Amino acid sequence: MTTLTPILPVKQNSIRMALVIARREIRDSFRDWRIILPIFLLTLAFPALMNFTARRAIAFADQYGAEIIATQLIPFLLLVVGFFPMSFSLIIALETFVGEKERNSLEPLLASPLTNTELYAGKMLAALAPPLTASYLGMLVYMFSLWTNLAWRPEPELIIQVMLLTTVQGVIMVAAAVVVSSQATSVRAANLLASFIIVPMALLIQFEAGALFWGNHAGLWWLIVGLGLTAVVLIRMGLYVFNREELLGRDIDQIRLGWMFQVYWRRLSGQGWSGPKPLRVRRFPRPLVWYKETFAIFPSLLQPIGMLLLAFGGAVLFGIWLAYQYTLPPEMQAELTGANMAANLEQYAFLLTALPLVIILQNVRVIALQALLGVFTFGVLAVLIFMLPWGVMAFLATQFYLAGQNPFQFLLAAFLPHAILEFPALLITTAAILRWQVVIIHPSPDHTLSENFLMRMADFTRIFLGVGLPLLITAAFVEAHVTTRVLQMIYG
Amino acid sequence: MIETENLGKVFDTFTAVQNLTLNVPAGQLLALLGPNGAGKTTTVRMIGAILKPTTGHARVNGYDVVTQADGVRRSIGLLTEQPGLYTRMSGLEYLEFYGRLYGIPDKETRARGKAMFERFYMAGAEDKRLGIYSKGMRQKVGLIRSMLHNPAVLLLDEPTSAMDPHSAKLVRDAILELRNDRRTVILCTHNLAEAELLADKIAIIKQGELVAQGTFAELKQQLLGQPQLEVRVDKPLNGQAKELDRLVTVESVHNDTIRYRTDNPDVTNPQLVRCLHGLGLGVISLQPVSQSLEQVYLRVIEEIEVNE
């Protein structure tokens, strides 16, 4: 053997490294007939079939003078022709990390000088490039044959929209599938988890089909923007959660409720997470220490609070805009007076005793909904739910203004006394929810994804129990007993 | 070249490795031994900057495995227990792929690859698909891949496990050459004869803990004590061995053979020979009983099991 002096390999350009990975994977895919044959069929045979379907549909609709229905079907079929080959990206992407792990080829790759980003980008590109190329080719074949057979020339806007939709859908599917693949313990587990991608995508296609059928191009542009943002979030999430450690270290995919509870309880009760060996868990934490720890979470809430304040501003502006768009008719405006409000309140005075409980339960229910729905939407629905009451409030105040009333007097009488407490309570609690739910996109590197998730959930519970709930209870009593009196005083 | 201090790794609640302190200077080969599940692979993965240690720290070729993981990865060549090749690629394509990751021009990779294929008696197979390679051939390709960029440090996990004796010998020779070429090698193996032959130092781990470390001679001395000596006489022994008890510690007597230990062989051996002569027995041979690494290993493992 030749004796060679050890040389430290030089750092390569990141794009080049990602392309090395992508090229190998693509070459590998093109050597697998199980991938290449269906892609080939979907690129050539399927567009021909769709072309035949389009012609038959047009001929059929022509008999009844419903050409418009048939012509609206053509763009939808274009979308379908583009989507079918794209579905292969999901299969390739789902297999990408976990498949290599099962074939034991991942470890040498992880020991190479590749960075996580290079490896991740290379894998994504490899999963995306062949199906996307097949998609574009399929759409070209479909459009070309329609042009030759029916002289159908699509509008450039439609072509751009469908191509962008196909691309963005592909990126979303691949990004989500790569996340699944990097977190799953086996190909089987990854395939099972794929339903979380397939079902929303199927619904999305139906929605897009509806928009295309009705020719709602403006709506499609918004959809493309929304999907583009989702793709960015998913790619970012994939990059953050991609972790060499987890790829090789995780072998068991059972749910360990005991361990989950332990991590959650330690954080919630103030035991912290200081190592693998179970600490002696105190049954109940010391209140003062617990509150001190809870307030220590506050600095990390500043960023989500900032975002929520922006969302609050947006909700207020949207409420005002809506009020101008949908101004109440004069007869309804005439009824929109403080005096009417005070009179209405008097009718329901007997309910005041139970009102605080109703308000508390309502607010707790809303927070539970935010927590639940936010988990599946990376906090998006939690923010939207937070925005809702403030948007309604701004809408009503503006309607008062448009009816010739003083909107500030209305806000002072109907909202301010309890909102002083309720607003910070909802702001802080939603910020804790948001901080918890975006942890999937940006987890701390010191802990695993599940630990991060459970610990942030415990932080939210602390904030809710220690700060949010007491404030909401107080606000409910203020709303029932103080706000009503202020309203009576001002308008009564 | 490789230094670890109190290195430990915990997976959730399972402690895979703990308090592992190793020091392998440049040009040395450390054999890492231990039963299945002892933590050898986890140790190699931590040293290779694939897994982050939970406790302690490690440096490879001057780079910290956590803060300078990139430097570590560029310094090492890793052969995993399962070579994990891309079966639709040819041998050379596979090497070219890894060569590109290490920044080696394709032409150079091909030249090195061909030379190594020849060296490992696989000439002609380099353009064939890896899927049709035998187990041993795959393992050799894995080894070639790990050596392709001439790393300063090699981490070899069971390099000869699937090989026939001839191939195993070729690989052992290659490892010896690497060591002679001042490469630092960590070799995980269950093949104790191989470890005895190749290793400068031996470390035995069990249940994630280092239970013995040193050169083979040191371990023998430490664990098996003074070498056992065997004397063979020309007539069967009929209880005469008892006479030797005042000179040496007799450990076994079998027909015409006595096995014993002594702290001072220079003095006691001539006395023993004279004594045997005095008893009317002629000495045919007197030699140390060979001690293998297997004995050392089994003694370590037995001692731990007894203590447990």
Tab-separated table of N, CA, C and O in Angstrom, chain A residues 359-430:
chain	number	residue	atom	x	y	z
A	359	ILE	N	-68.035	33.407	32.232
A	359	ILE	CA	-66.908	34.078	31.546
A	359	ILE	C	-65.613	33.281	31.729
A	359	ILE	O	-64.867	33.060	30.774
A	360	ILE	N	-65.400	32.829	32.961
A	360	ILE	CA	-64.160	32.050	33.225
A	360	ILE	C	-64.150	30.800	32.355
A	360	ILE	O	-63.157	30.496	31.684
A	361	LEU	N	-65.275	30.078	32.366
A	361	LEU	CA	-65.333	28.836	31.585
A	361	LEU	C	-65.125	29.113	30.097
A	361	LEU	O	-64.437	28.368	29.404
A	362	GLN	N	-65.719	30.199	29.623
A	362	GLN	CA	-65.571	30.562	28.212
A	362	GLN	C	-64.096	30.835	27.884
A	362	GLN	O	-63.557	30.324	26.899
A	363	ASN	N	-63.429	31.630	28.748
A	363	ASN	CA	-62.027	31.972	28.489
A	363	ASN	C	-61.121	30.736	28.565
A	363	ASN	O	-60.214	30.579	27.751
A	364	VAL	N	-61.397	29.878	29.535
A	364	VAL	CA	-60.586	28.654	29.668
A	364	VAL	C	-60.785	27.772	28.435
A	364	VAL	O	-59.839	27.192	27.891
A	365	ARG	N	-62.032	27.712	27.973
A	365	ARG	CA	-62.343	26.903	26.785
A	365	ARG	C	-61.595	27.450	25.563
A	365	ARG	O	-61.042	26.691	24.770
A	366	VAL	N	-61.568	28.765	25.469
A	366	VAL	CA	-60.870	29.387	24.329
A	366	VAL	C	-59.373	29.068	24.399
A	366	VAL	O	-58.746	28.715	23.397
A	367	ILE	N	-58.818	29.165	25.593
A	367	ILE	CA	-57.380	28.883	25.745
A	367	ILE	C	-57.094	27.408	25.439
A	367	ILE	O	-56.103	27.080	24.770
A	368	ALA	N	-57.981	26.537	25.869
A	368	ALA	CA	-57.807	25.104	25.569
A	368	ALA	C	-57.856	24.881	24.057
A	368	ALA	O	-57.067	24.099	23.505
A	369	LEU	N	-58.749	25.595	23.398
A	369	LEU	CA	-58.872	25.473	21.944
A	369	LEU	C	-57.605	25.984	21.252
A	369	LEU	O	-57.105	25.365	20.304
A	370	GLN	N	-57.099	27.116	21.755
A	370	GLN	CA	-55.856	27.668	21.197
A	370	GLN	C	-54.726	26.646	21.330
A	370	GLN	O	-53.983	26.405	20.391
A	371	ALA	N	-54.636	26.050	22.521
A	371	ALA	CA	-53.561	25.084	22.788
A	371	ALA	C	-53.703	23.874	21.875
A	371	ALA	O	-52.727	23.388	21.298
A	372	LEU	N	-54.934	23.406	21.711
A	372	LEU	CA	-55.169	22.193	20.932
A	372	LEU	C	-54.951	22.432	19.440
A	372	LEU	O	-54.185	21.708	18.786
A	373	LEU	N	-55.601	23.468	18.913
A	373	LEU	CA	-55.509	23.710	17.477
A	373	LEU	C	-54.124	24.227	17.086
A	373	LEU	O	-53.650	23.951	15.985
A	374	GLY	N	-53.507	24.955	17.997
A	374	GLY	CA	-52.182	25.498	17.713
A	374	GLY	C	-51.137	24.410	17.509
A	374	GLY	O	-50.187	24.585	16.745
A	375	VAL	N	-51.320	23.286	18.184
A	375	VAL	CA	-50.347	22.186	18.068
A	375	VAL	C	-50.236	21.732	16.614
A	375	VAL	O	-49.155	21.444	16.118
A	376	PHE	N	-51.363	21.689	15.916
A	376	PHE	CA	-51.351	21.176	14.550
A	376	PHE	C	-50.998	22.243	13.515
A	376	PHE	O	-50.864	21.942	12.346
A	377	THR	N	-50.936	23.508	13.968
A	377	THR	CA	-50.716	24.582	12.987
A	377	THR	C	-49.522	25.458	13.363
A	377	THR	O	-49.415	26.589	12.916
A	378	PHE	N	-48.640	24.925	14.184
A	378	PHE	CA	-47.455	25.660	14.657
A	378	PHE	C	-47.849	27.005	15.288
A	378	PHE	O	-47.169	28.003	15.119
A	379	GLY	N	-48.985	27.035	15.945
A	379	GLY	CA	-49.399	28.240	16.663
A	379	GLY	C	-50.237	29.211	15.846
A	379	GLY	O	-50.743	30.201	16.383
A	380	VAL	N	-50.408	28.936	14.544
A	380	VAL	CA	-51.125	29.892	13.682
A	380	VAL	C	-52.564	30.084	14.170
A	380	VAL	O	-53.041	31.219	14.335
A	381	LEU	N	-53.256	28.975	14.436
A	381	LEU	CA	-54.653	29.098	14.867
A	381	LEU	C	-54.755	29.707	16.263
A	381	LEU	O	-55.718	30.399	16.564
A	382	ALA	N	-53.741	29.459	17.086
A	382	ALA	CA	-53.744	30.084	18.422
A	382	ALA	C	-53.719	31.599	18.274
A	382	ALA	O	-54.432	32.325	18.975
A	383	VAL	N	-52.914	32.086	17.340
A	383	VAL	CA	-52.814	33.533	17.120
A	383	VAL	C	-54.125	34.065	16.536
A	383	VAL	O	-54.628	35.113	16.958
A	384	LEU	N	-54.695	33.331	15.577
A	384	LEU	CA	-55.943	33.786	14.952
A	384	LEU	C	-57.066	33.868	15.986
A	384	LEU	O	-57.845	34.818	15.988
A	385	ILE	N	-57.112	32.880	16.874
A	385	ILE	CA	-58.158	32.902	17.918
A	385	ILE	C	-57.935	34.094	18.864
A	385	ILE	O	-58.865	34.749	19.291
A	386	PHE	N	-56.650	34.357	19.154
A	386	PHE	CA	-56.326	35.514	20.001
A	386	PHE	C	-56.791	36.817	19.343
A	386	PHE	O	-57.279	37.737	20.000
A	387	MET	N	-56.665	36.889	18.021
A	387	MET	CA	-57.002	38.123	17.287
A	387	MET	C	-58.516	38.366	17.228
A	387	MET	O	-58.960	39.515	17.127
A	388	LEU	N	-59.250	37.269	17.272
A	388	LEU	CA	-60.693	37.352	17.009
A	388	LEU	C	-61.447	38.372	17.892
A	388	LEU	O	-62.101	39.278	17.347
A	389	PRO	N	-61.371	38.292	19.241
A	389	PRO	CA	-62.173	39.230	20.046
A	389	PRO	C	-61.790	40.684	19.832
A	389	PRO	O	-62.646	41.563	19.868
A	390	TRP	N	-60.492	40.923	19.596
A	390	TRP	CA	-60.047	42.320	19.422
A	390	TRP	C	-60.517	42.857	18.078
A	390	TRP	O	-60.833	44.041	17.952
A	391	GLY	N	-60.576	41.982	17.100
A	391	GLY	CA	-61.110	42.380	15.794
A	391	GLY	C	-62.584	42.717	15.917
A	391	GLY	O	-63.056	43.734	15.385
A	392	VAL	N	-63.314	41.880	16.667
A	392	VAL	CA	-64.754	42.111	16.870
A	392	VAL	C	-64.963	43.424	17.621
A	392	VAL	O	-65.833	44.239	17.276
A	393	MET	N	-64.119	43.635	18.643
A	393	MET	CA	-64.223	44.850	19.440
A	393	MET	C	-64.016	46.095	18.553
A	393	MET	O	-64.791	47.059	18.610
A	394	ALA	N	-62.990	46.040	17.703
A	394	ALA	CA	-62.713	47.173	16.815
A	394	ALA	C	-63.866	47.354	15.821
A	394	ALA	O	-64.247	48.495	15.508
A	395	PHE	N	-64.403	46.244	15.354
A	395	PHE	CA	-65.532	46.292	14.409
A	395	PHE	C	-66.720	47.018	15.056
A	395	PHE	O	-67.301	47.938	14.475
A	396	LEU	N	-67.040	46.611	16.298
A	396	LEU	CA	-68.187	47.204	16.991
A	396	LEU	C	-67.962	48.691	17.280
A	396	LEU	O	-68.847	49.522	17.059
A	397	ALA	N	-66.728	49.005	17.754
A	397	ALA	CA	-66.432	50.409	18.072
A	397	ALA	C	-66.572	51.268	16.817
A	397	ALA	O	-67.101	52.386	16.872
A	398	THR	N	-66.107	50.734	15.693
A	398	THR	CA	-66.192	51.496	14.438
A	398	THR	C	-67.655	51.663	14.003
A	398	THR	O	-68.046	52.717	13.492
A	399	GLN	N	-68.441	50.592	14.226
A	399	GLN	CA	-69.869	50.709	13.886
A	399	GLN	C	-70.520	51.801	14.748
A	399	GLN	O	-71.345	52.559	14.254
A	400	PHE	N	-70.111	51.892	16.021
A	400	PHE	CA	-70.607	52.965	16.892
A	400	PHE	C	-70.248	54.318	16.301
A	400	PHE	O	-71.054	55.243	16.265
A	401	TYR	N	-68.997	54.401	15.855
A	401	TYR	CA	-68.502	55.661	15.289
A	401	TYR	C	-69.309	56.011	14.034
A	401	TYR	O	-69.743	57.160	13.853
A	402	LEU	N	-69.529	55.003	13.195
A	402	LEU	CA	-70.258	55.248	11.945
A	402	LEU	C	-71.726	55.588	12.220
A	402	LEU	O	-72.378	56.227	11.403
A	403	ALA	N	-72.208	55.150	13.388
A	403	ALA	CA	-73.599	55.459	13.753
A	403	ALA	C	-73.692	56.817	14.462
A	403	ALA	O	-74.757	57.179	14.982
A	404	GLY	N	-72.560	57.518	14.527
A	404	GLY	CA	-72.569	58.858	15.116
A	404	GLY	C	-72.329	58.848	16.613
A	404	GLY	O	-72.499	59.868	17.292
A	405	GLN	N	-71.934	57.694	17.180
A	405	GLN	CA	-71.659	57.604	18.620
A	405	GLN	C	-70.155	57.786	18.866
A	405	GLN	O	-69.356	57.706	17.930
A	406	ASN	N	-69.841	57.964	20.149
A	406	ASN	CA	-68.424	58.092	20.496
A	406	ASN	C	-67.836	56.687	20.722
A	406	ASN	O	-68.202	56.021	21.693
A	407	PRO	N	-66.948	56.256	19.854
A	407	PRO	CA	-66.422	54.876	20.002
A	407	PRO	C	-65.586	54.697	21.268
A	407	PRO	O	-65.559	53.619	21.850
A	408	PHE	N	-64.891	55.766	21.686
A	408	PHE	CA	-64.032	55.633	22.869
A	408	PHE	C	-64.862	55.490	24.142
A	408	PHE	O	-64.506	54.758	25.052
A	409	GLN	N	-66.007	56.197	24.133
A	409	GLN	CA	-66.916	56.068	25.272
A	409	GLN	C	-67.439	54.616	25.350
A	409	GLN	O	-67.512	54.028	26.431
A	410	PHE	N	-67.749	54.077	24.178
A	410	PHE	CA	-68.225	52.687	24.109
A	410	PHE	C	-67.156	51.720	24.640
A	410	PHE	O	-67.439	50.833	25.455
A	411	LEU	N	-65.919	51.943	24.197
A	411	LEU	CA	-64.822	51.058	24.644
A	411	LEU	C	-64.604	51.191	26.144
A	411	LEU	O	-64.395	50.199	26.843
A	412	LEU	N	-64.661	52.421	26.634
A	412	LEU	CA	-64.462	52.676	28.065
A	412	LEU	C	-65.555	51.996	28.890
A	412	LEU	O	-65.280	51.371	29.927
A	413	ALA	N	-66.782	52.078	28.402
A	413	ALA	CA	-67.911	51.541	29.162
A	413	ALA	C	-68.008	50.022	29.079
A	413	ALA	O	-68.257	49.345	30.073
A	414	ALA	N	-67.798	49.482	27.882
A	414	ALA	CA	-68.084	48.050	27.676
A	414	ALA	C	-66.872	47.137	27.809
A	414	ALA	O	-67.023	45.932	27.978
A	415	PHE	N	-65.656	47.682	27.685
A	415	PHE	CA	-64.478	46.799	27.663
A	415	PHE	C	-63.400	47.149	28.677
A	415	PHE	O	-62.841	46.261	29.325
A	416	LEU	N	-63.080	48.445	28.755
A	416	LEU	CA	-61.857	48.822	29.473
A	416	LEU	C	-61.725	48.252	30.888
A	416	LEU	O	-60.662	47.706	31.213
A	417	PRO	N	-62.759	48.320	31.746
A	417	PRO	CA	-62.536	47.880	33.140
A	417	PRO	C	-61.998	46.444	33.246
A	417	PRO	O	-61.047	46.198	33.999
A	418	HIS	N	-62.579	45.550	32.503
A	418	HIS	CA	-62.077	44.157	32.631
A	418	HIS	C	-60.948	43.859	31.644
A	418	HIS	O	-60.107	42.991	31.880
A	419	ALA	N	-60.915	44.619	30.522
A	419	ALA	CA	-59.861	44.358	29.523
A	419	ALA	C	-58.481	44.679	30.074
A	419	ALA	O	-57.480	44.100	29.635
A	420	ILE	N	-58.436	45.592	31.070
A	420	ILE	CA	-57.138	45.922	31.689
A	420	ILE	C	-56.495	44.648	32.244
A	420	ILE	O	-55.281	44.479	32.227
A	421	LEU	N	-57.334	43.734	32.721
A	421	LEU	CA	-56.813	42.465	33.270
A	421	LEU	C	-56.841	41.356	32.222
A	421	LEU	O	-55.928	40.533	32.139
A	422	GLU	N	-57.909	41.354	31.436
A	422	GLU	CA	-58.105	40.239	30.500
A	422	GLU	C	-57.085	40.270	29.361
A	422	GLU	O	-56.569	39.224	28.951
A	423	PHE	N	-56.801	41.482	28.866
A	423	PHE	CA	-55.869	41.579	27.747
A	423	PHE	C	-54.487	41.035	28.116
A	423	PHE	O	-53.960	40.170	27.417
A	424	PRO	N	-53.877	41.531	29.244
A	424	PRO	CA	-52.563	40.943	29.578
A	424	PRO	C	-52.638	39.443	29.848
A	424	PRO	O	-51.709	38.701	29.486
A	425	ALA	N	-53.750	38.996	30.456
A	425	ALA	CA	-53.864	37.553	30.741
A	425	ALA	C	-53.844	36.754	29.434
A	425	ALA	O	-53.096	35.777	29.306
A	426	LEU	N	-54.653	37.198	28.463
A	426	LEU	CA	-54.709	36.465	27.191
A	426	LEU	C	-53.408	36.618	26.408
A	426	LEU	O	-52.951	35.686	25.749
A	427	LEU	N	-52.806	37.813	26.522
A	427	LEU	CA	-51.549	38.065	25.800
A	427	LEU	C	-50.443	37.141	26.308
A	427	LEU	O	-49.769	36.462	25.527
A	428	ILE	N	-50.300	37.093	27.626
A	428	ILE	CA	-49.220	36.285	28.220
A	428	ILE	C	-49.481	34.798	27.970
A	428	ILE	O	-48.581	34.045	27.593
A	429	THR	N	-50.731	34.384	28.159
A	429	THR	CA	-51.037	32.958	27.982
A	429	THR	C	-50.849	32.542	26.518
A	429	THR	O	-50.254	31.497	26.234
A	430	THR	N	-51.324	33.389	25.600
A	430	THR	CA	-51.151	33.036	24.183
A	430	THR	C	-49.670	33.041	23.805
A	430	THR	O	-49.228	32.217	23.005
